[in-house]
Amino acid sequence: MWEIQMNPLNQKEALRYLGYGQNPPPENIMEMMRQCEQELMSAIQPRFVYKIFDLEKNHQNQTALVNCALSLEGDSIQNHLQDCTKAMVLCATISSQVDRLLRQTEIRDMTKAVIMDALASVAVEQVCDTIEEKLAQEMKGWYFTWRFGVGYGDFPLALQKQVVAVTDAAKRIGLHVNESYILTPRKSITCVIGMSQEMLGKKIRGCAVCNLKDSCGLRAKGSRCHW
């Protein structure tokens, strides 16, 4: 495994998470964001683990991972992996130290905590982007789909425990799942990425196929997430 070097965090993306959209935030918010980024960068310790599995059709003619206990339930993940011959199961986190920093900030200053939370969300996405870039460099000749998060579309959130188990993420990167299927550390990602040696067509993504579309805070503010 290679070490991940953190780049400056995408403040524009964090502002979008915060609901600013095209409206410039006040200077005091920008100054607070700069402070939050500095504190976060001192706490972030990126860790990740992944496993690659062959794909096959099971007795129900559905795509399945070979020799893997993770079940690919739901039409959305089945469509996502169409035309793929392998799939990567990836888990990534930016550390329990970030969780601790977020909790401490919530006690001291709730406004600052909200800003820091948005930046931490950006950070874990950037970590995953870097992982994908590195893997693409190492695995020449393979094309990747975008990462399909557990809980997205109709891919059940209840599969979090299976994902953590098949990657041995608890032991290898300290990633755990509680009874409500919430990950700890909080700023972590679990996902499936399809792989093919043939160029893949664009896959449908966006609010229309997300199972959180009716309760999404970003949509309520006229914004959207990275999906």
mmCIF file of C-alpha atoms in Angstrom:
data_model
loop_
_atom_site.group_PDB
_atom_site.id
_atom_site.type_symbol
_atom_site.label_atom_id
_atom_site.label_comp_id
_atom_site.label_asym_id
_atom_site.label_seq_id
_atom_site.Cartn_x
_atom_site.Cartn_y
_atom_site.Cartn_z
ATOM 1 C CA MET A 1 0.000 0.000 0.000
ATOM 2 C CA TRP A 2 1.163 3.504 -0.732
ATOM 3 C CA GLU A 3 0.869 6.531 1.487
ATOM 4 C CA ILE A 4 -1.712 9.142 0.543
ATOM 5 C CA GLN A 5 -0.533 12.735 0.468
ATOM 6 C CA MET A 6 -3.358 15.155 1.230
ATOM 7 C CA ASN A 7 -3.848 18.080 -1.140
ATOM 8 C CA PRO A 8 -5.496 21.329 0.001
ATOM 9 C CA LEU A 9 -9.198 20.722 0.594
ATOM 10 C CA ASN A 10 -11.706 21.885 -1.977
ATOM 11 C CA GLN A 11 -13.309 24.802 -0.141
ATOM 12 C CA LYS A 12 -15.697 25.488 -3.017
ATOM 13 C CA GLU A 13 -17.124 21.986 -2.649
ATOM 14 C CA ALA A 14 -17.434 22.415 1.119
ATOM 15 C CA LEU A 15 -19.329 25.673 0.609
ATOM 16 C CA ARG A 16 -21.696 23.825 -1.705
ATOM 17 C CA TYR A 17 -22.315 21.245 1.040
ATOM 18 C CA LEU A 18 -23.073 24.175 3.342
ATOM 19 C CA GLY A 19 -25.726 25.446 0.920
ATOM 20 C CA TYR A 20 -24.028 28.592 -0.356
ATOM 21 C CA GLY A 21 -24.279 27.595 -4.012
ATOM 22 C CA GLN A 22 -23.246 30.548 -6.161
ATOM 23 C CA ASN A 23 -23.581 33.039 -3.299
ATOM 24 C CA PRO A 24 -20.240 34.111 -1.799
ATOM 25 C CA PRO A 25 -20.083 33.526 1.959
ATOM 26 C CA PRO A 26 -19.208 36.286 4.452
ATOM 27 C CA GLU A 27 -15.515 36.789 5.150
ATOM 28 C CA ASN A 28 -15.889 35.555 8.716
ATOM 29 C CA ILE A 29 -17.120 32.214 7.347
ATOM 30 C CA MET A 30 -14.166 31.993 4.966
ATOM 31 C CA GLU A 31 -11.761 32.769 7.794
ATOM 32 C CA MET A 32 -13.381 30.083 9.930
ATOM 33 C CA MET A 33 -13.091 27.661 7.012
ATOM 34 C CA ARG A 34 -9.377 28.353 6.716
ATOM 35 C CA GLN A 35 -8.959 27.668 10.434
ATOM 36 C CA CYS A 36 -10.966 24.461 10.186
ATOM 37 C CA GLU A 37 -8.915 23.210 7.242
ATOM 38 C CA GLN A 38 -5.681 23.814 9.116
ATOM 39 C CA GLU A 39 -6.916 21.881 12.145
ATOM 40 C CA LEU A 40 -8.290 19.055 10.013
ATOM 41 C CA MET A 41 -5.098 18.618 8.029
ATOM 42 C CA SER A 42 -3.258 18.027 11.304
ATOM 43 C CA ALA A 43 -5.761 15.332 12.323
ATOM 44 C CA ILE A 44 -6.335 13.499 9.029
ATOM 45 C CA GLN A 45 -4.635 10.120 8.701
ATOM 46 C CA PRO A 46 -5.941 8.495 5.493
ATOM 47 C CA ARG A 47 -6.255 4.724 5.509
ATOM 48 C CA PHE A 48 -7.827 2.389 3.006
ATOM 49 C CA VAL A 49 -8.245 -1.230 2.049
ATOM 50 C CA TYR A 50 -9.668 -2.894 -1.029
ATOM 51 C CA LYS A 51 -10.234 -6.310 -2.555
ATOM 52 C CA ILE A 52 -10.909 -7.197 -6.166
ATOM 53 C CA PHE A 53 -13.288 -10.016 -7.087
ATOM 54 C CA ASP A 54 -14.246 -11.666 -10.341
ATOM 55 C CA LEU A 55 -17.873 -11.347 -11.382
ATOM 56 C CA GLU A 56 -20.162 -14.155 -12.515
ATOM 57 C CA LYS A 57 -23.847 -14.776 -13.144
ATOM 58 C CA ASN A 58 -25.562 -16.740 -10.389
ATOM 59 C CA HIS A 59 -28.444 -19.206 -10.750
ATOM 60 C CA GLN A 60 -30.885 -16.269 -10.850
ATOM 61 C CA ASN A 61 -28.902 -14.697 -13.702
ATOM 62 C CA GLN A 62 -27.794 -11.865 -11.451
ATOM 63 C CA THR A 63 -24.267 -10.501 -11.207
ATOM 64 C CA ALA A 64 -22.431 -11.861 -8.169
ATOM 65 C CA LEU A 65 -18.951 -11.636 -6.679
ATOM 66 C CA VAL A 66 -16.974 -14.866 -6.969
ATOM 67 C CA ASN A 67 -15.956 -16.411 -3.629
ATOM 68 C CA CYS A 68 -17.293 -13.442 -1.687
ATOM 69 C CA ALA A 69 -20.007 -13.207 0.977
ATOM 70 C CA LEU A 70 -21.092 -9.722 -0.092
ATOM 71 C CA SER A 71 -24.404 -9.941 -1.944
ATOM 72 C CA LEU A 72 -25.040 -7.423 -4.714
ATOM 73 C CA GLU A 73 -28.654 -6.707 -3.843
ATOM 74 C CA GLY A 74 -30.745 -4.175 -5.723
ATOM 75 C CA ASP A 75 -31.312 -3.205 -9.337
ATOM 76 C CA SER A 76 -29.055 -0.154 -9.119
ATOM 77 C CA ILE A 77 -25.840 -2.041 -8.306
ATOM 78 C CA GLN A 78 -26.731 -4.709 -10.855
ATOM 79 C CA ASN A 79 -27.086 -2.047 -13.540
ATOM 80 C CA HIS A 80 -23.929 -0.349 -12.367
ATOM 81 C CA LEU A 81 -21.842 -3.492 -12.851
ATOM 82 C CA GLN A 82 -23.309 -4.377 -16.216
ATOM 83 C CA ASP A 83 -20.521 -5.132 -18.746
ATOM 84 C CA CYS A 84 -17.930 -5.391 -15.925
ATOM 85 C CA THR A 85 -15.836 -8.530 -15.387
ATOM 86 C CA LYS A 86 -14.434 -7.604 -11.974
ATOM 87 C CA ALA A 87 -15.458 -5.441 -9.037
ATOM 88 C CA MET A 88 -13.416 -3.691 -6.390
ATOM 89 C CA VAL A 89 -14.795 -3.407 -2.856
ATOM 90 C CA LEU A 90 -13.172 -0.346 -1.280
ATOM 91 C CA CYS A 91 -13.201 1.074 2.250
ATOM 92 C CA ALA A 92 -11.493 4.338 3.180
ATOM 93 C CA THR A 93 -11.364 6.553 6.257
ATOM 94 C CA ILE A 94 -9.632 9.715 7.427
ATOM 95 C CA SER A 95 -9.219 8.522 11.045
ATOM 96 C CA SER A 96 -10.818 8.517 14.461
ATOM 97 C CA GLN A 97 -8.750 11.624 15.276
ATOM 98 C CA VAL A 98 -11.028 13.562 12.939
ATOM 99 C CA ASP A 99 -14.074 12.252 14.825
ATOM 100 C CA ARG A 100 -12.520 13.432 18.065
ATOM 101 C CA LEU A 101 -11.783 16.871 16.613
ATOM 102 C CA LEU A 102 -15.373 17.180 15.342
ATOM 103 C CA ARG A 103 -16.807 16.280 18.758
ATOM 104 C CA GLN A 104 -14.558 18.772 20.526
ATOM 105 C CA THR A 105 -15.494 21.501 18.059
ATOM 106 C CA GLU A 106 -19.224 20.809 18.490
ATOM 107 C CA ILE A 107 -18.860 21.536 22.211
ATOM 108 C CA ARG A 108 -16.969 24.802 21.668
ATOM 109 C CA ASP A 109 -18.550 26.316 18.547
ATOM 110 C CA MET A 110 -21.433 24.755 16.605
ATOM 111 C CA THR A 111 -21.020 27.010 13.563
ATOM 112 C CA LYS A 112 -17.392 26.051 13.274
ATOM 113 C CA ALA A 113 -18.314 22.394 13.756
ATOM 114 C CA VAL A 114 -20.731 22.487 10.805
ATOM 115 C CA ILE A 115 -18.030 24.004 8.590
ATOM 116 C CA MET A 116 -15.473 21.460 9.767
ATOM 117 C CA ASP A 117 -17.902 18.612 9.112
ATOM 118 C CA ALA A 118 -18.370 19.781 5.509
ATOM 119 C CA LEU A 119 -14.616 20.017 5.002
ATOM 120 C CA ALA A 120 -14.138 16.534 6.484
ATOM 121 C CA SER A 121 -16.681 15.162 3.997
ATOM 122 C CA VAL A 122 -14.704 16.787 1.199
ATOM 123 C CA ALA A 123 -11.491 15.296 2.606
ATOM 124 C CA VAL A 124 -12.672 11.687 2.536
ATOM 125 C CA GLU A 125 -13.937 12.118 -1.031
ATOM 126 C CA GLN A 126 -10.560 13.527 -2.062
ATOM 127 C CA VAL A 127 -8.854 10.543 -0.440
ATOM 128 C CA CYS A 128 -10.988 8.188 -2.535
ATOM 129 C CA ASP A 129 -10.247 10.216 -5.677
ATOM 130 C CA THR A 130 -6.514 9.831 -4.993
ATOM 131 C CA ILE A 131 -6.888 6.091 -4.399
ATOM 132 C CA GLU A 132 -8.683 5.662 -7.713
ATOM 133 C CA GLU A 133 -6.045 7.689 -9.550
ATOM 134 C CA LYS A 134 -3.251 5.565 -8.068
ATOM 135 C CA LEU A 135 -5.037 2.316 -8.882
ATOM 136 C CA ALA A 136 -5.691 3.439 -12.457
ATOM 137 C CA GLN A 137 -1.970 4.110 -12.856
ATOM 138 C CA GLU A 138 -1.072 0.682 -11.491
ATOM 139 C CA MET A 139 -3.756 -1.251 -13.359
ATOM 140 C CA LYS A 140 -3.136 -0.215 -16.931
ATOM 141 C CA GLY A 141 -5.701 -1.553 -19.390
ATOM 142 C CA TRP A 142 -8.565 -1.538 -16.898
ATOM 143 C CA TYR A 143 -11.487 0.882 -16.987
ATOM 144 C CA PHE A 144 -13.329 1.789 -13.776
ATOM 145 C CA THR A 145 -16.913 2.810 -13.117
ATOM 146 C CA TRP A 146 -17.529 5.600 -10.621
ATOM 147 C CA ARG A 147 -17.642 4.395 -7.030
ATOM 148 C CA PHE A 148 -21.064 3.133 -5.961
ATOM 149 C CA GLY A 149 -21.563 3.776 -2.252
ATOM 150 C CA VAL A 150 -23.299 1.310 0.034
ATOM 151 C CA GLY A 151 -26.773 2.742 0.684
ATOM 152 C CA TYR A 152 -26.936 4.522 -2.669
ATOM 153 C CA GLY A 153 -29.890 3.774 -4.940
ATOM 154 C CA ASP A 154 -31.455 0.534 -3.720
ATOM 155 C CA PHE A 155 -28.105 -0.997 -2.704
ATOM 156 C CA PRO A 156 -29.015 -1.670 0.954
ATOM 157 C CA LEU A 157 -27.232 0.210 3.721
ATOM 158 C CA ALA A 158 -27.607 -2.979 5.769
ATOM 159 C CA LEU A 159 -24.773 -4.464 3.695
ATOM 160 C CA GLN A 160 -22.223 -2.247 5.455
ATOM 161 C CA LYS A 161 -21.273 -5.083 7.791
ATOM 162 C CA GLN A 162 -20.664 -7.446 4.881
ATOM 163 C CA VAL A 163 -18.450 -4.894 3.133
ATOM 164 C CA VAL A 164 -16.352 -4.322 6.250
ATOM 165 C CA ALA A 165 -16.121 -8.084 6.837
ATOM 166 C CA VAL A 166 -15.028 -9.098 3.309
ATOM 167 C CA THR A 167 -12.304 -6.438 3.230
ATOM 168 C CA ASP A 168 -11.203 -7.106 6.838
ATOM 169 C CA ALA A 169 -11.483 -3.335 7.283
ATOM 170 C CA ALA A 170 -11.968 -3.502 11.063
ATOM 171 C CA LYS A 171 -8.571 -5.092 11.568
ATOM 172 C CA ARG A 172 -6.715 -3.406 8.728
ATOM 173 C CA ILE A 173 -7.912 0.224 8.975
ATOM 174 C CA GLY A 174 -9.979 0.355 12.176
ATOM 175 C CA LEU A 175 -13.325 0.748 10.395
ATOM 176 C CA HIS A 176 -16.405 -0.516 12.263
ATOM 177 C CA VAL A 177 -20.188 -0.590 11.789
ATOM 178 C CA ASN A 178 -22.762 -0.173 14.554
ATOM 179 C CA GLU A 179 -26.225 -1.747 14.775
ATOM 180 C CA SER A 180 -27.706 1.181 12.824
ATOM 181 C CA TYR A 181 -25.185 0.552 10.026
ATOM 182 C CA ILE A 182 -23.336 3.783 10.791
ATOM 183 C CA LEU A 183 -19.602 3.715 10.134
ATOM 184 C CA THR A 184 -17.000 4.668 12.712
ATOM 185 C CA PRO A 185 -14.896 6.646 12.142
ATOM 186 C CA ARG A 186 -17.761 8.751 10.789
ATOM 187 C CA LYS A 187 -15.850 10.223 7.869
ATOM 188 C CA SER A 188 -15.424 6.965 5.996
ATOM 189 C CA ILE A 189 -16.609 5.540 2.702
ATOM 190 C CA THR A 190 -17.541 2.027 1.604
ATOM 191 C CA CYS A 191 -18.199 1.418 -2.063
ATOM 192 C CA VAL A 192 -18.073 -0.919 -5.046
ATOM 193 C CA ILE A 193 -16.275 -0.022 -8.271
ATOM 194 C CA GLY A 194 -16.862 -1.976 -11.462
ATOM 195 C CA MET A 195 -13.898 -2.926 -13.652
ATOM 196 C CA SER A 196 -13.604 -3.889 -17.288
ATOM 197 C CA GLN A 197 -10.896 -4.222 -19.920
ATOM 198 C CA GLU A 198 -13.335 -2.705 -22.404
ATOM 199 C CA MET A 199 -14.275 0.966 -22.301
ATOM 200 C CA LEU A 200 -17.444 1.407 -20.246
ATOM 201 C CA GLY A 201 -20.388 3.597 -21.172
ATOM 202 C CA LYS A 202 -21.576 6.272 -18.796
ATOM 203 C CA LYS A 203 -23.695 4.990 -15.929
ATOM 204 C CA ILE A 204 -26.800 6.770 -14.633
ATOM 205 C CA ARG A 205 -26.173 8.710 -11.451
ATOM 206 C CA GLY A 206 -27.808 11.559 -9.616
ATOM 207 C CA CYS A 207 -30.736 12.432 -7.401
ATOM 208 C CA ALA A 208 -33.280 10.467 -9.417
ATOM 209 C CA VAL A 209 -31.824 7.112 -8.387
ATOM 210 C CA CYS A 210 -30.822 8.005 -4.829
ATOM 211 C CA ASN A 211 -32.854 6.535 -1.959
ATOM 212 C CA LEU A 212 -32.277 9.740 0.080
ATOM 213 C CA LYS A 213 -33.735 12.079 -2.536
ATOM 214 C CA ASP A 214 -36.915 12.792 -0.546
ATOM 215 C CA SER A 215 -35.097 13.683 2.680
ATOM 216 C CA CYS A 216 -31.866 15.207 1.359
ATOM 217 C CA GLY A 217 -30.834 18.459 3.051
ATOM 218 C CA LEU A 218 -28.730 19.521 0.075
ATOM 219 C CA ARG A 219 -31.661 19.190 -2.342
ATOM 220 C CA ALA A 220 -33.784 21.248 0.054
ATOM 221 C CA LYS A 221 -31.216 24.030 -0.261
ATOM 222 C CA GLY A 222 -31.134 23.814 -4.049
ATOM 223 C CA SER A 223 -27.777 22.018 -4.107
ATOM 224 C CA ARG A 224 -26.615 18.441 -4.548
ATOM 225 C CA CYS A 225 -23.813 16.125 -3.489
ATOM 226 C CA HIS A 226 -21.013 14.657 -5.608
ATOM 227 C CA TRP A 227 -23.389 12.050 -7.075
#
